[in-house]
Amino acid sequence: NAGVTQTPKFRILKIGQSMTLQCAQDMNHNYMYWYRQDPGMGLKLIYYSVGAGITDKGEVPNGYNVSRSTTEDFPLRLELAAPSQTSVYFCASSSPDRNTYEQYFGPGTRLTVT
Amino acid sequence: AQSVAQPEDQVNVAEGNPLTVKCTYSVSGNPYLFWYVQYPNRGLQFLLKYITGDNLVKGSYGFEAEFNKSQTSFHLKKPSALVSDSALYFCAVRAVNTNAGKSTFGDGTTLTVKP
């Protein structure tokens, strides 16, 4: 099992550019999440999904979009990048099975917008 | 609404001494509680969880945590700290009936274990 994978590991964007952060999991988890982590802060939920075709906003969705066409993949799209989106982005997944309520995290994507 | 407080930004202990990282929570109804650890430039890794049953839960790497319902706390403990335990620790909570298993994370506590 690869678990949760994310690409790219690092990216520098210019203001106004767009990009897609990729996330995939091979654990057949229904639930997937995107978080951002700013220095000295906890995790803020951007978007989440309960299954293919179903997504919803988290705490800080502005400037982002997601899609979930398959159980495995949950890409995060940044449109018109702004310096405020400089952060580390983590994708995570979990299962509704009470034996695996914990979330499994990817290694993160470090994004700088200049 | 659900929330988590980790009152200490930083905890320093000497190697071999016991360590405690504090966490208090607020949630409607019964909670599910989690601890995660983050090493530099890595994603979060699950350490342990309280779902139901025994108030004292044991997890990876010798860590344990005690669920205290009356004090709404879930402090992380280890009897003898190692230098390799130095990392950023996050407490998380979700209510039993939370949609999509969404957890709320604390701001994290940096644990430094000195030789």
PDB file of C-alpha atoms in Angstrom:
ATOM      1  CA  ASN A   1       0.000   0.000   0.000  1.00  0.00           C
ATOM      2  CA  ALA A   2       1.319   3.407  -0.961  1.00  0.00           C
ATOM      3  CA  GLY A   3      -1.278   5.059   1.333  1.00  0.00           C
ATOM      4  CA  VAL A   4      -1.934   8.699   0.407  1.00  0.00           C
ATOM      5  CA  THR A   5       0.290  10.200  -2.264  1.00  0.00           C
ATOM      6  CA  GLN A   6       0.577  13.849  -3.278  1.00  0.00           C
ATOM      7  CA  THR A   7       2.269  15.582  -6.175  1.00  0.00           C
ATOM      8  CA  PRO A   8       4.152  17.809  -6.575  1.00  0.00           C
ATOM      9  CA  LYS A   9       6.249  18.065  -3.404  1.00  0.00           C
ATOM     10  CA  PHE A  10       7.165  21.693  -4.038  1.00  0.00           C
ATOM     11  CA  ARG A  11       5.903  24.395  -6.363  1.00  0.00           C
ATOM     12  CA  ILE A  12       6.497  28.097  -6.896  1.00  0.00           C
ATOM     13  CA  LEU A  13       3.709  30.010  -8.617  1.00  0.00           C
ATOM     14  CA  LYS A  14       3.500  33.572  -9.815  1.00  0.00           C
ATOM     15  CA  ILE A  15       0.513  35.657  -8.740  1.00  0.00           C
ATOM     16  CA  GLY A  16      -2.439  34.938 -11.007  1.00  0.00           C
ATOM     17  CA  GLN A  17      -1.239  31.542 -12.198  1.00  0.00           C
ATOM     18  CA  SER A  18      -3.280  28.376 -11.681  1.00  0.00           C
ATOM     19  CA  MET A  19      -2.334  24.835 -10.755  1.00  0.00           C
ATOM     20  CA  THR A  20      -3.729  21.515  -9.625  1.00  0.00           C
ATOM     21  CA  LEU A  21      -2.432  19.637  -6.600  1.00  0.00           C
ATOM     22  CA  GLN A  22      -2.858  15.917  -7.062  1.00  0.00           C
ATOM     23  CA  CYS A  23      -3.902  13.484  -4.327  1.00  0.00           C
ATOM     24  CA  ALA A  24      -4.531   9.757  -4.548  1.00  0.00           C
ATOM     25  CA  GLN A  25      -5.200   7.009  -2.006  1.00  0.00           C
ATOM     26  CA  ASP A  26      -5.194   3.246  -2.442  1.00  0.00           C
ATOM     27  CA  MET A  27      -7.025   2.261   0.751  1.00  0.00           C
ATOM     28  CA  ASN A  28     -10.531   2.436  -0.726  1.00  0.00           C
ATOM     29  CA  HIS A  29     -11.455   5.177   1.760  1.00  0.00           C
ATOM     30  CA  ASN A  30     -14.749   6.972   1.207  1.00  0.00           C
ATOM     31  CA  TYR A  31     -13.743  10.197   2.931  1.00  0.00           C
ATOM     32  CA  MET A  32     -11.057  12.533   1.644  1.00  0.00           C
ATOM     33  CA  TYR A  33      -9.932  15.963   2.810  1.00  0.00           C
ATOM     34  CA  TRP A  34      -7.737  18.885   1.832  1.00  0.00           C
ATOM     35  CA  TYR A  35      -6.061  20.967   4.536  1.00  0.00           C
ATOM     36  CA  ARG A  36      -3.663  23.863   4.566  1.00  0.00           C
ATOM     37  CA  GLN A  37      -1.086  24.362   7.299  1.00  0.00           C
ATOM     38  CA  ASP A  38       0.348  27.810   7.849  1.00  0.00           C
ATOM     39  CA  PRO A  39       3.459  28.326  10.022  1.00  0.00           C
ATOM     40  CA  GLY A  40       2.703  27.970  13.725  1.00  0.00           C
ATOM     41  CA  MET A  41      -0.909  27.133  13.014  1.00  0.00           C
ATOM     42  CA  GLY A  42      -2.958  23.987  13.004  1.00  0.00           C
ATOM     43  CA  LEU A  43      -4.725  22.513  10.041  1.00  0.00           C
ATOM     44  CA  LYS A  44      -7.539  24.356   8.298  1.00  0.00           C
ATOM     45  CA  LEU A  45     -10.004  22.299   6.260  1.00  0.00           C
ATOM     46  CA  ILE A  46     -10.397  23.555   2.695  1.00  0.00           C
ATOM     47  CA  TYR A  47     -12.704  20.965   1.089  1.00  0.00           C
ATOM     48  CA  TYR A  48     -13.799  17.440   1.809  1.00  0.00           C
ATOM     49  CA  SER A  49     -15.575  14.595   0.028  1.00  0.00           C
ATOM     50  CA  VAL A  50     -17.680  11.679   1.258  1.00  0.00           C
ATOM     51  CA  GLY A  51     -17.409   9.721  -1.977  1.00  0.00           C
ATOM     52  CA  ALA A  52     -17.081   9.924  -5.738  1.00  0.00           C
ATOM     53  CA  GLY A  53     -19.116  12.819  -7.104  1.00  0.00           C
ATOM     54  CA  ILE A  54     -19.787  14.409  -3.703  1.00  0.00           C
ATOM     55  CA  THR A  55     -17.750  17.322  -2.363  1.00  0.00           C
ATOM     56  CA  ASP A  56     -18.369  20.111   0.125  1.00  0.00           C
ATOM     57  CA  LYS A  57     -16.683  23.231   1.481  1.00  0.00           C
ATOM     58  CA  GLY A  58     -14.672  23.306   4.659  1.00  0.00           C
ATOM     59  CA  GLU A  59     -13.570  26.305   6.725  1.00  0.00           C
ATOM     60  CA  VAL A  60     -11.448  28.099   4.101  1.00  0.00           C
ATOM     61  CA  PRO A  61     -12.663  27.212   0.564  1.00  0.00           C
ATOM     62  CA  ASN A  62     -12.248  30.597  -1.143  1.00  0.00           C
ATOM     63  CA  GLY A  63      -9.817  30.496  -4.050  1.00  0.00           C
ATOM     64  CA  TYR A  64      -9.929  26.713  -4.372  1.00  0.00           C
ATOM     65  CA  ASN A  65     -11.962  24.069  -6.171  1.00  0.00           C
ATOM     66  CA  VAL A  66     -12.090  20.288  -5.994  1.00  0.00           C
ATOM     67  CA  SER A  67     -13.527  17.351  -7.885  1.00  0.00           C
ATOM     68  CA  ARG A  68     -13.908  13.675  -7.032  1.00  0.00           C
ATOM     69  CA  SER A  69     -14.555  11.569 -10.104  1.00  0.00           C
ATOM     70  CA  THR A  70     -13.196   8.359  -8.565  1.00  0.00           C
ATOM     71  CA  THR A  71     -12.824   6.953  -5.051  1.00  0.00           C
ATOM     72  CA  GLU A  72      -9.042   7.126  -5.357  1.00  0.00           C
ATOM     73  CA  ASP A  73      -8.392  10.667  -6.590  1.00  0.00           C
ATOM     74  CA  PHE A  74      -9.170  14.063  -5.074  1.00  0.00           C
ATOM     75  CA  PRO A  75      -7.374  16.917  -6.895  1.00  0.00           C
ATOM     76  CA  LEU A  76      -7.333  20.477  -5.533  1.00  0.00           C
ATOM     77  CA  ARG A  77      -7.388  23.321  -8.048  1.00  0.00           C
ATOM     78  CA  LEU A  78      -6.010  26.776  -7.310  1.00  0.00           C
ATOM     79  CA  GLU A  79      -7.281  29.465  -9.648  1.00  0.00           C
ATOM     80  CA  LEU A  80      -5.622  32.885  -9.802  1.00  0.00           C
ATOM     81  CA  ALA A  81      -2.994  32.192  -7.155  1.00  0.00           C
ATOM     82  CA  ALA A  82      -2.467  34.844  -4.474  1.00  0.00           C
ATOM     83  CA  PRO A  83       0.353  35.293  -1.899  1.00  0.00           C
ATOM     84  CA  SER A  84      -2.158  34.387   0.845  1.00  0.00           C
ATOM     85  CA  GLN A  85      -2.244  30.872  -0.608  1.00  0.00           C
ATOM     86  CA  THR A  86       1.411  30.310   0.256  1.00  0.00           C
ATOM     87  CA  SER A  87       1.173  27.330   2.594  1.00  0.00           C
ATOM     88  CA  VAL A  88       1.746  23.613   2.971  1.00  0.00           C
ATOM     89  CA  TYR A  89      -1.167  21.567   1.654  1.00  0.00           C
ATOM     90  CA  PHE A  90      -2.054  18.156   2.997  1.00  0.00           C
ATOM     91  CA  CYS A  91      -4.462  15.630   1.600  1.00  0.00           C
ATOM     92  CA  ALA A  92      -5.934  13.005   3.927  1.00  0.00           C
ATOM     93  CA  SER A  93      -8.380  10.128   3.807  1.00  0.00           C
ATOM     94  CA  SER A  94     -10.399   8.087   6.281  1.00  0.00           C
ATOM     95  CA  SER A  95     -13.046   5.429   6.452  1.00  0.00           C
ATOM     96  CA  PRO A  96     -16.518   5.374   8.022  1.00  0.00           C
ATOM     97  CA  ASP A  97     -15.519   2.025   9.552  1.00  0.00           C
ATOM     98  CA  ARG A  98     -15.214   2.693  13.305  1.00  0.00           C
ATOM     99  CA  ASN A  99     -12.037   0.636  13.367  1.00  0.00           C
ATOM    100  CA  THR A 100     -10.317   3.156  11.114  1.00  0.00           C
ATOM    101  CA  TYR A 101     -11.777   6.536  12.025  1.00  0.00           C
ATOM    102  CA  GLU A 102      -8.318   8.093  12.060  1.00  0.00           C
ATOM    103  CA  GLN A 103      -7.118  10.095   9.086  1.00  0.00           C
ATOM    104  CA  TYR A 104      -4.208   9.083   6.896  1.00  0.00           C
ATOM    105  CA  PHE A 105      -2.151  11.966   5.544  1.00  0.00           C
ATOM    106  CA  GLY A 106      -0.052  12.462   2.461  1.00  0.00           C
ATOM    107  CA  PRO A 107       3.463  13.962   2.652  1.00  0.00           C
ATOM    108  CA  GLY A 108       2.273  17.439   1.674  1.00  0.00           C
ATOM    109  CA  THR A 109       2.855  19.987  -1.081  1.00  0.00           C
ATOM    110  CA  ARG A 110       4.790  23.129  -0.188  1.00  0.00           C
ATOM    111  CA  LEU A 111       3.444  25.988  -2.311  1.00  0.00           C
ATOM    112  CA  THR A 112       4.931  29.461  -2.592  1.00  0.00           C
ATOM    113  CA  VAL A 113       3.116  32.223  -4.464  1.00  0.00           C
ATOM    114  CA  THR A 114       5.257  35.240  -5.358  1.00  0.00           C
TER     115      THR A 114
ATOM    116  CA  ALA B   1     -19.421  23.209  16.914  1.00  0.00           C
ATOM    117  CA  GLN B   2     -16.317  21.361  18.015  1.00  0.00           C
ATOM    118  CA  SER B   3     -12.998  22.782  19.127  1.00  0.00           C
ATOM    119  CA  VAL B   4      -9.666  21.743  20.567  1.00  0.00           C
ATOM    120  CA  ALA B   5      -7.232  23.643  22.756  1.00  0.00           C
ATOM    121  CA  GLN B   6      -3.589  22.759  23.199  1.00  0.00           C
ATOM    122  CA  PRO B   7      -2.590  25.267  25.857  1.00  0.00           C
ATOM    123  CA  GLU B   8       1.182  24.871  25.446  1.00  0.00           C
ATOM    124  CA  ASP B   9       2.943  25.890  22.251  1.00  0.00           C
ATOM    125  CA  GLN B  10       6.128  24.231  23.487  1.00  0.00           C
ATOM    126  CA  VAL B  11       6.989  21.459  25.946  1.00  0.00           C
ATOM    127  CA  ASN B  12      10.596  20.762  26.927  1.00  0.00           C
ATOM    128  CA  VAL B  13      11.658  17.636  28.798  1.00  0.00           C
ATOM    129  CA  ALA B  14      14.906  15.827  29.492  1.00  0.00           C
ATOM    130  CA  GLU B  15      15.467  12.411  27.990  1.00  0.00           C
ATOM    131  CA  GLY B  16      14.295   9.674  30.354  1.00  0.00           C
ATOM    132  CA  ASN B  17      11.787  11.919  32.120  1.00  0.00           C
ATOM    133  CA  PRO B  18       8.024  11.504  31.753  1.00  0.00           C
ATOM    134  CA  LEU B  19       6.262  13.790  29.311  1.00  0.00           C
ATOM    135  CA  THR B  20       2.747  15.184  29.089  1.00  0.00           C
ATOM    136  CA  VAL B  21       1.228  17.136  26.213  1.00  0.00           C
ATOM    137  CA  LYS B  22      -2.108  18.664  27.143  1.00  0.00           C
ATOM    138  CA  CYS B  23      -5.340  18.756  25.173  1.00  0.00           C
ATOM    139  CA  THR B  24      -8.843  19.889  26.079  1.00  0.00           C
ATOM    140  CA  TYR B  25     -11.837  19.741  23.805  1.00  0.00           C
ATOM    141  CA  SER B  26     -15.372  20.959  23.325  1.00  0.00           C
ATOM    142  CA  VAL B  27     -17.970  18.996  21.388  1.00  0.00           C
ATOM    143  CA  SER B  28     -21.698  18.378  21.365  1.00  0.00           C
ATOM    144  CA  GLY B  29     -22.350  14.849  22.494  1.00  0.00           C
ATOM    145  CA  ASN B  30     -19.762  12.122  22.776  1.00  0.00           C
ATOM    146  CA  PRO B  31     -16.308  12.690  21.291  1.00  0.00           C
ATOM    147  CA  TYR B  32     -13.876  10.686  19.284  1.00  0.00           C
ATOM    148  CA  LEU B  33     -10.361  11.894  20.134  1.00  0.00           C
ATOM    149  CA  PHE B  34      -7.066  11.494  18.316  1.00  0.00           C
ATOM    150  CA  TRP B  35      -3.395  12.323  18.648  1.00  0.00           C
ATOM    151  CA  TYR B  36      -1.155  12.774  15.623  1.00  0.00           C
ATOM    152  CA  VAL B  37       2.576  13.460  15.332  1.00  0.00           C
ATOM    153  CA  GLN B  38       4.340  15.460  12.638  1.00  0.00           C
ATOM    154  CA  TYR B  39       8.065  15.220  12.003  1.00  0.00           C
ATOM    155  CA  PRO B  40       9.781  18.025  10.038  1.00  0.00           C
ATOM    156  CA  ASN B  41       8.743  18.192   6.378  1.00  0.00           C
ATOM    157  CA  ARG B  42       6.399  15.215   6.743  1.00  0.00           C
ATOM    158  CA  GLY B  43       2.661  14.638   6.874  1.00  0.00           C
ATOM    159  CA  LEU B  44       0.818  13.886  10.097  1.00  0.00           C
ATOM    160  CA  GLN B  45       0.991  10.345  11.429  1.00  0.00           C
ATOM    161  CA  PHE B  46      -1.686   8.787  13.608  1.00  0.00           C
ATOM    162  CA  LEU B  47      -0.560   7.911  17.170  1.00  0.00           C
ATOM    163  CA  LEU B  48      -3.653   6.810  19.062  1.00  0.00           C
ATOM    164  CA  LYS B  49      -7.383   7.310  19.443  1.00  0.00           C
ATOM    165  CA  TYR B  50     -10.217   7.127  21.928  1.00  0.00           C
ATOM    166  CA  ILE B  51     -13.451   5.829  20.457  1.00  0.00           C
ATOM    167  CA  THR B  52     -15.149   4.098  23.378  1.00  0.00           C
ATOM    168  CA  GLY B  53     -14.350   1.815  26.285  1.00  0.00           C
ATOM    169  CA  ASP B  54     -11.243   2.091  28.426  1.00  0.00           C
ATOM    170  CA  ASN B  55     -10.338   5.670  29.317  1.00  0.00           C
ATOM    171  CA  LEU B  56      -6.623   4.887  29.038  1.00  0.00           C
ATOM    172  CA  VAL B  57      -5.601   4.185  25.477  1.00  0.00           C
ATOM    173  CA  LYS B  58      -2.210   3.011  24.323  1.00  0.00           C
ATOM    174  CA  GLY B  59      -0.694   3.827  20.969  1.00  0.00           C
ATOM    175  CA  SER B  60       2.437   3.746  18.907  1.00  0.00           C
ATOM    176  CA  TYR B  61       5.981   4.314  20.210  1.00  0.00           C
ATOM    177  CA  GLY B  62       5.001   3.856  23.877  1.00  0.00           C
ATOM    178  CA  PHE B  63       2.583   6.788  23.980  1.00  0.00           C
ATOM    179  CA  GLU B  64      -0.677   6.673  25.881  1.00  0.00           C
ATOM    180  CA  ALA B  65      -3.517   9.095  26.563  1.00  0.00           C
ATOM    181  CA  GLU B  66      -6.234   9.330  29.164  1.00  0.00           C
ATOM    182  CA  PHE B  67      -9.763  10.373  28.300  1.00  0.00           C
ATOM    183  CA  ASN B  68     -11.301  12.398  31.128  1.00  0.00           C
ATOM    184  CA  LYS B  69     -14.926  13.217  30.362  1.00  0.00           C
ATOM    185  CA  SER B  70     -15.524  15.446  33.389  1.00  0.00           C
ATOM    186  CA  GLN B  71     -12.499  17.602  32.587  1.00  0.00           C
ATOM    187  CA  THR B  72     -13.007  17.289  28.794  1.00  0.00           C
ATOM    188  CA  SER B  73      -9.341  16.431  28.443  1.00  0.00           C
ATOM    189  CA  PHE B  74      -7.255  13.937  26.497  1.00  0.00           C
ATOM    190  CA  HIS B  75      -3.634  14.463  27.570  1.00  0.00           C
ATOM    191  CA  LEU B  76      -0.858  12.593  25.795  1.00  0.00           C
ATOM    192  CA  LYS B  77       1.739  10.906  28.009  1.00  0.00           C
ATOM    193  CA  LYS B  78       4.852   8.824  27.869  1.00  0.00           C
ATOM    194  CA  PRO B  79       6.667   7.442  30.936  1.00  0.00           C
ATOM    195  CA  SER B  80      10.201   7.950  29.574  1.00  0.00           C
ATOM    196  CA  ALA B  81      10.905  10.442  26.780  1.00  0.00           C
ATOM    197  CA  LEU B  82      13.367   9.824  23.966  1.00  0.00           C
ATOM    198  CA  VAL B  83      15.228  12.434  21.915  1.00  0.00           C
ATOM    199  CA  SER B  84      13.554  10.906  18.863  1.00  0.00           C
ATOM    200  CA  ASP B  85      10.129  11.886  20.295  1.00  0.00           C
ATOM    201  CA  SER B  86      10.921  15.523  19.467  1.00  0.00           C
ATOM    202  CA  ALA B  87       8.237  16.585  16.996  1.00  0.00           C
ATOM    203  CA  LEU B  88       5.015  18.562  16.592  1.00  0.00           C
ATOM    204  CA  TYR B  89       1.972  16.942  18.203  1.00  0.00           C
ATOM    205  CA  PHE B  90      -1.648  17.586  17.273  1.00  0.00           C
ATOM    206  CA  CYS B  91      -4.775  16.693  19.180  1.00  0.00           C
ATOM    207  CA  ALA B  92      -8.004  16.317  17.193  1.00  0.00           C
ATOM    208  CA  VAL B  93     -11.666  15.830  18.062  1.00  0.00           C
ATOM    209  CA  ARG B  94     -14.795  14.892  16.208  1.00  0.00           C
ATOM    210  CA  ALA B  95     -18.306  14.423  17.477  1.00  0.00           C
ATOM    211  CA  VAL B  96     -19.753  10.948  17.130  1.00  0.00           C
ATOM    212  CA  ASN B  97     -22.276  12.115  14.544  1.00  0.00           C
ATOM    213  CA  THR B  98     -20.028  14.472  12.592  1.00  0.00           C
ATOM    214  CA  ASN B  99     -20.647  14.428   8.868  1.00  0.00           C
ATOM    215  CA  ALA B 100     -17.877  12.824   6.812  1.00  0.00           C
ATOM    216  CA  GLY B 101     -15.718  12.156   9.851  1.00  0.00           C
ATOM    217  CA  LYS B 102     -14.490  15.741   9.906  1.00  0.00           C
ATOM    218  CA  SER B 103     -12.074  16.370  12.744  1.00  0.00           C
ATOM    219  CA  THR B 104     -11.048  19.670  14.268  1.00  0.00           C
ATOM    220  CA  PHE B 105      -7.342  19.955  15.010  1.00  0.00           C
ATOM    221  CA  GLY B 106      -5.574  21.922  17.704  1.00  0.00           C
ATOM    222  CA  ASP B 107      -2.778  24.343  16.815  1.00  0.00           C
ATOM    223  CA  GLY B 108      -0.120  21.853  17.827  1.00  0.00           C
ATOM    224  CA  THR B 109       2.483  21.534  20.579  1.00  0.00           C
ATOM    225  CA  THR B 110       6.178  21.329  19.815  1.00  0.00           C
ATOM    226  CA  LEU B 111       7.848  18.727  22.007  1.00  0.00           C
ATOM    227  CA  THR B 112      11.593  19.011  22.480  1.00  0.00           C
ATOM    228  CA  VAL B 113      13.422  16.245  24.325  1.00  0.00           C
ATOM    229  CA  LYS B 114      16.951  17.166  25.341  1.00  0.00           C
ATOM    230  CA  PRO B 115      19.688  14.573  25.881  1.00  0.00           C
TER     231      PRO B 115
END
